Coordinates of C-alpha atoms and ligand atoms in Angstrom, one line a residue:
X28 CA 53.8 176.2 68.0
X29 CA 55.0 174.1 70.4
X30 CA 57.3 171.9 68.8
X31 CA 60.6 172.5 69.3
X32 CA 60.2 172.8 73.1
X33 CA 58.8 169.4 72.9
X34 CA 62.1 167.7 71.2
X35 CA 64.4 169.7 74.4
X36 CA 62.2 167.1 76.9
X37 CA 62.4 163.7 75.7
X38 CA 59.9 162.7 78.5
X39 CA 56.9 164.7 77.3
X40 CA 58.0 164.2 73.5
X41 CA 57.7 160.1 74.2
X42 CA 55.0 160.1 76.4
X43 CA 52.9 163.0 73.8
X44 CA 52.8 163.0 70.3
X45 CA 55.6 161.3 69.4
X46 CA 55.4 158.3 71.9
X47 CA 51.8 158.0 70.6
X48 CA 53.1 158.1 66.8
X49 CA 55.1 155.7 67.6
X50 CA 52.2 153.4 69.1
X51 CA 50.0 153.9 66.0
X52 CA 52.5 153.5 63.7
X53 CA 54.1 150.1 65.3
X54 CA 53.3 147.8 62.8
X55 CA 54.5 150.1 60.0
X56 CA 57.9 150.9 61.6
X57 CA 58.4 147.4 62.7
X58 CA 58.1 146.0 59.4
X59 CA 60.7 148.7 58.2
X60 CA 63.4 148.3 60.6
X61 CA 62.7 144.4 60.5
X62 CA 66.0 143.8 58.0
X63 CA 67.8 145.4 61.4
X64 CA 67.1 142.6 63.9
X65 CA 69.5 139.6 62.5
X66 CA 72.3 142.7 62.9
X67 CA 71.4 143.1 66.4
X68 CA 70.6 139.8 67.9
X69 CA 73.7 138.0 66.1
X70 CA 75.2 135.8 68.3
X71 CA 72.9 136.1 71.2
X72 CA 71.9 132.6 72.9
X73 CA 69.6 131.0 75.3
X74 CA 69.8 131.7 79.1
X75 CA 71.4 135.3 79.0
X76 CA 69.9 138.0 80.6
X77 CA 69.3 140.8 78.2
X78 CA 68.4 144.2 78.9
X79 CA 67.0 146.4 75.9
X80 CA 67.0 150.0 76.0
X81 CA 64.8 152.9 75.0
X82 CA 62.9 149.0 74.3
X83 CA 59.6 151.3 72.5
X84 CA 56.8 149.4 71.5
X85 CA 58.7 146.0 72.3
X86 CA 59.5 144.2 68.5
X87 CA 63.3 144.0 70.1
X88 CA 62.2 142.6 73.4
X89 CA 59.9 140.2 72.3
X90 CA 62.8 139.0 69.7
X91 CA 65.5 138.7 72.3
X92 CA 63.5 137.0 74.6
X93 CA 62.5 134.3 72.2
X94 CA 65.7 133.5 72.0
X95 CA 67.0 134.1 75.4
X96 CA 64.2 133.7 77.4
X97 CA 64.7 136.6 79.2
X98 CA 64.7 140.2 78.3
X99 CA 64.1 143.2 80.2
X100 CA 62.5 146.0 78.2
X101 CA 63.2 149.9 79.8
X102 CA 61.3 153.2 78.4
X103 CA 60.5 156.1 79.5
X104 CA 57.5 155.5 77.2
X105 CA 54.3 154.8 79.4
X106 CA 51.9 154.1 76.1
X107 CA 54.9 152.5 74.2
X108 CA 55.3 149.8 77.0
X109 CA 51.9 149.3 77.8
X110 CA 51.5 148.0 73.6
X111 CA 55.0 145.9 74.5
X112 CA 53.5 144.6 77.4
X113 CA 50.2 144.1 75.5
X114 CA 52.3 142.1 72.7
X115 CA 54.1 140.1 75.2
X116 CA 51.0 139.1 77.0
X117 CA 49.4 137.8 74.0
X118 CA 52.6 136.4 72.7
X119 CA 53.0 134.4 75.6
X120 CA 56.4 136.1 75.3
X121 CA 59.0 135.9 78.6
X122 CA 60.0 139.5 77.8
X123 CA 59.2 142.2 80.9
X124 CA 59.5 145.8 81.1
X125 CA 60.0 148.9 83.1
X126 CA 59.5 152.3 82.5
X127 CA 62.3 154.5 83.8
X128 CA 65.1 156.5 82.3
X129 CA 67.9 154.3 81.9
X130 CA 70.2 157.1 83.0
X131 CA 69.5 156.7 86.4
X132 CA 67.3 153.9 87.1
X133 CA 68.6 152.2 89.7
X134 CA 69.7 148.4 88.2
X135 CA 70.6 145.4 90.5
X136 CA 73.9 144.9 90.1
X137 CA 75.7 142.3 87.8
X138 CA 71.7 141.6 86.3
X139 CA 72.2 141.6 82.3
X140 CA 74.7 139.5 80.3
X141 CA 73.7 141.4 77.2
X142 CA 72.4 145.0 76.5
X143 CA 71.3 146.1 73.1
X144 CA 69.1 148.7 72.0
X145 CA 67.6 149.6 68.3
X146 CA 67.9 153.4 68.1
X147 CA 66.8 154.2 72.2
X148 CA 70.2 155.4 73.3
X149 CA 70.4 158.8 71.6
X150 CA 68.5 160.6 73.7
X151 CA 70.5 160.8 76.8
X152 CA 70.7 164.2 78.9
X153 CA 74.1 162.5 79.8
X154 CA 75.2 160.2 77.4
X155 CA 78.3 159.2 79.8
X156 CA 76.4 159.1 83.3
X157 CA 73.8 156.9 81.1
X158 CA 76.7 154.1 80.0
X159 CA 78.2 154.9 83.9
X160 CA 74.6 153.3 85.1
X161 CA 74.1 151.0 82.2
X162 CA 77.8 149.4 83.4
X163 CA 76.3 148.6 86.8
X164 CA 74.0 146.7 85.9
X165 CA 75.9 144.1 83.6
X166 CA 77.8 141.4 84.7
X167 CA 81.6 141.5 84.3
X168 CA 82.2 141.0 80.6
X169 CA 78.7 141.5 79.7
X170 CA 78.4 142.4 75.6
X171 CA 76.8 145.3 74.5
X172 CA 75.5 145.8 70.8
X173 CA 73.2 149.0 69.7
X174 CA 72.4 150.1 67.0
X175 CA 72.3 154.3 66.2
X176 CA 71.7 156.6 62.9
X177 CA 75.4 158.1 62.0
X178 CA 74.3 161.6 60.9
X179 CA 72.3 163.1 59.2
X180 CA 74.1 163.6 55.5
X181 CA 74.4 159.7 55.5
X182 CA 70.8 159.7 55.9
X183 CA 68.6 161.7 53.8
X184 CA 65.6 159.8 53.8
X185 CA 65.8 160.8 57.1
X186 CA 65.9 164.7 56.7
X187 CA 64.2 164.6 53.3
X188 CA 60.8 165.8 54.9
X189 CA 62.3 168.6 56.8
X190 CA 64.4 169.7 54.2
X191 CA 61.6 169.8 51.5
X192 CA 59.0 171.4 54.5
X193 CA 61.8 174.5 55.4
X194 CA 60.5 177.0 53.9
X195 CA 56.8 176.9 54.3
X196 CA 58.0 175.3 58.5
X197 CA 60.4 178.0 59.5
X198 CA 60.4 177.1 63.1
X199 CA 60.9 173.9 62.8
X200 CA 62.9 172.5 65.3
X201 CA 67.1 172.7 64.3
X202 CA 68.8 169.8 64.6
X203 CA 72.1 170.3 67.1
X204 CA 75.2 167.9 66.8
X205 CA 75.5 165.8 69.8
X206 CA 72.1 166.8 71.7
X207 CA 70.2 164.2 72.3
X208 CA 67.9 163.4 69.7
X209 CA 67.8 160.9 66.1
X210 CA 71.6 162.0 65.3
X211 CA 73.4 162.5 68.4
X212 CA 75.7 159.5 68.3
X213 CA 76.7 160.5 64.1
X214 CA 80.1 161.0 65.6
X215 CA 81.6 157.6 65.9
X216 CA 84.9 159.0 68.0
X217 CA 82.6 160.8 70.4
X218 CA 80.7 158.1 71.5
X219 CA 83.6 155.6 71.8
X220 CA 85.1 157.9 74.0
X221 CA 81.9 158.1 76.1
X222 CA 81.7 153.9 76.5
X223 CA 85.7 154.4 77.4
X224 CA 84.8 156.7 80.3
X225 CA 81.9 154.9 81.1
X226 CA 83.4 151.5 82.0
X227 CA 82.9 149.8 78.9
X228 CA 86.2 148.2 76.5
X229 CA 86.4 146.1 73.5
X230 CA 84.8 149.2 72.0
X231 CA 84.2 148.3 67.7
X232 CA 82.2 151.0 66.0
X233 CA 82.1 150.0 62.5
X234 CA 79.3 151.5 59.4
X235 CA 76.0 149.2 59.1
X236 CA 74.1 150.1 55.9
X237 CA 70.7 148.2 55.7
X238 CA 68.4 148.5 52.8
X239 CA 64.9 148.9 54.3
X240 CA 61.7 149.1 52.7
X241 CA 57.6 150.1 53.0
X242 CA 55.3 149.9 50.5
X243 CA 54.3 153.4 48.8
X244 CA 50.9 153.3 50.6
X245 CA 52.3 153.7 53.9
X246 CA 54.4 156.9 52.9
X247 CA 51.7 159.3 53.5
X248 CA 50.6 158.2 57.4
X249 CA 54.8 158.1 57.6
X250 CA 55.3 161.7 56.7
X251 CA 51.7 162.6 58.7
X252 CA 52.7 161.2 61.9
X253 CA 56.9 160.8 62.3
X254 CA 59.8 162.6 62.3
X255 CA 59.7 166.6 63.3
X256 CA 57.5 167.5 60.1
X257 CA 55.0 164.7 61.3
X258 CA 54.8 166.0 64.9
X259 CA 54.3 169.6 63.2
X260 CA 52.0 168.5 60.7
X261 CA 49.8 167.6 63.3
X262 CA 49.3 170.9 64.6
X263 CA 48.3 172.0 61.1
X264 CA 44.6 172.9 60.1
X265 CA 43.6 169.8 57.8
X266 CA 43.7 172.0 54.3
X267 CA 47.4 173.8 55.3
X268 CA 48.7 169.5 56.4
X269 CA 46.9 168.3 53.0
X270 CA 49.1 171.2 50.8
X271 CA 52.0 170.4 52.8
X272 CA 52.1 166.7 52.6
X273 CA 51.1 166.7 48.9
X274 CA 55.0 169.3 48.2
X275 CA 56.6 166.4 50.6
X276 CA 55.3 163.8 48.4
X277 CA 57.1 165.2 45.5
X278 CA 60.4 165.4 47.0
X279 CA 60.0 161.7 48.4
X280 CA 60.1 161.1 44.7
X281 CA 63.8 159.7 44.4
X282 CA 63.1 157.0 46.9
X283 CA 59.8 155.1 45.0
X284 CA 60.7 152.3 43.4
X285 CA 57.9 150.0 42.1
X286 CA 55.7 151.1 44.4
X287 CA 57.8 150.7 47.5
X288 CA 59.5 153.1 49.0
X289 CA 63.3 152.5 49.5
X290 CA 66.2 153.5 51.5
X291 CA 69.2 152.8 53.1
X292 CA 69.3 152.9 56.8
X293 CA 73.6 154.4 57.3
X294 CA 73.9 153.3 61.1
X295 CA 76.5 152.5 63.8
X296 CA 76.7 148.8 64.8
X297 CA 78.3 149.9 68.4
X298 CA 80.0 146.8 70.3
X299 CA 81.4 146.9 73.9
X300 CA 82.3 144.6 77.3
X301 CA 81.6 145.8 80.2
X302 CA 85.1 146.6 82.0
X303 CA 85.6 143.3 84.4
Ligands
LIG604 C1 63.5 155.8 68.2 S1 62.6 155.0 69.5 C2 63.1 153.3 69.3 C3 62.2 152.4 69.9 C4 62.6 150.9 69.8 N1 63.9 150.6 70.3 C5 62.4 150.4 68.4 O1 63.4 150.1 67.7 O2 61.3 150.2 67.9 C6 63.5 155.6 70.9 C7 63.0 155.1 72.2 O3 63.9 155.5 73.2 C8 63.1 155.8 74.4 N2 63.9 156.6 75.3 C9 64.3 157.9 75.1 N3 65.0 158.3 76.2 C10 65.1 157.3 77.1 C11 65.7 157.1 78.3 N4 66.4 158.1 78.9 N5 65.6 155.9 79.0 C12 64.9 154.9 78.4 N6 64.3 155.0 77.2 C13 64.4 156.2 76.5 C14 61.9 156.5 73.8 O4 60.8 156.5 74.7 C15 61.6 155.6 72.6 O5 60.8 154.5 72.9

């Protein structure tokens, strides 16, 4: 099984299987992380040059921008940006994009008066030379709001699919604190002092919990296609992924509601200035 070698190289993890997940399932995951965008975006106000990072399919771009009117989307995503793009295009949308690793793309300087980012930044190699290059590019005082899981006992919708899928998955991938991956900024005091040494001050890290919600019908193609399980299950021979899903279903119980599935999303609303 491949798997776990694919979550150690976020490249081929977001330009394979789970970059293309990501693209089938945009609508889907756009409508659940929806409630997260006022969160972001508060504040935020026409003529500032944003840059969104780890931008995916877009959603955040394309809702800066039609505020802003300007928004640079980067990825290391080539099928994620080329459906942003697509959106943007047919939009008639301002917001542009680039795909690079925003670890060491190579920024004008003093370009973006805002950065924010919806869950892109966790997957740094180097979390600290990634703020390091990330500072370049903003302007003196430029704000910077993300948004990142905290970890992962916070979060068990989250790790309710792996957990349930352990035994008959054994080598499914294990998550590592810190590495780069969903939960790698769970530990608030590490990644403030990773903006401090990166040139970013005025560093607030404070709990966001956000009730989100899909309806019950889009649980199945969730579980089939997302997360670690979903990038397994793929691999699976279609009567060992129907067995599977069906025991995941069951544990997914505690979350249906009325036929919607609900959850809270425990995150970091993480706010810095870049260092003047
Ligand atoms: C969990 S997805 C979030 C996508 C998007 N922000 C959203 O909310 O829909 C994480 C994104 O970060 C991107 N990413 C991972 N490492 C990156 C890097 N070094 N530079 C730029 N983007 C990166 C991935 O390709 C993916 O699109």
């Amino acid at each position: 099984m491949t798997t776990p070698n694919l979550f150690d190289n976020q490249q081929r993890l977001w330009n394979g299987p789970g970059g293309q997940a990501w693209v089938d399932s945009q609508q889907l995951l756009d409508a659940l992380f929806s409630p997260l965008l006022p969160p972001l975006l508060q504040g935020l106000g026409a003529g500032a040059r944003v840059l969104d990072i780890g931008c995916g399919t877009g959603a955040t771009s394309l809702a800066a921008a039609d505020i802003s009117g300007d928004c640079l989307g980067i990825d290391i995503s080539a099928p994620m940006l080329e459906l942003a793009q697509m959106r943007a295009e047919s939009a008639g949308n301002p917001a542009r994009f680039v795909c690079a690793d925003a670890q060491a793309h190579d920024f004008a300087e003093n370009s973006f008066d805002w950065l924010i980012s919806r869950f892109g930044v966790m997957f740094f190699a180097d979390p600290q030379a990634a703020f390091a290059n990330l500072r370049r590019g903003a302007a003196s005082g430029a704000r910077m709001r993300l948004l990142a899981w905290r970890g992962a006992e916070d979060n068990p919708f989250m790790v309710c699919a792996e957990r349930a899928a352990a035994p008959w998955l054994p080598a499914l991938p294990l998550r590592r604190p810190g590495a780069p991956g969903q939960f790698a900024f769970a530990d608030a005091a590490r990644v403030h002092g990773i903006l401090q040494a990166a040139g970013w001050d005025d560093i607030g890290i404070r709990p966001l919990d956000v009730p989100l919600s899909m309806p019950e019908a889009a649980l199945q193609p969730y579980l089939s296609r997302l997360g670690p399980v979903g990038l397994v299950l793929q691999q699976l021979p279609e009567e060992e992924r129907a067995a599977l899903l069906a025991r995941l279903r069951q544990a997914f119980e505690p979350f249906v509601k009325g036929g919607r599935v609900e959850f809270p999303a425990a995150c970091w609303l993480i706010e810095a200035r870049a260092r003047g």
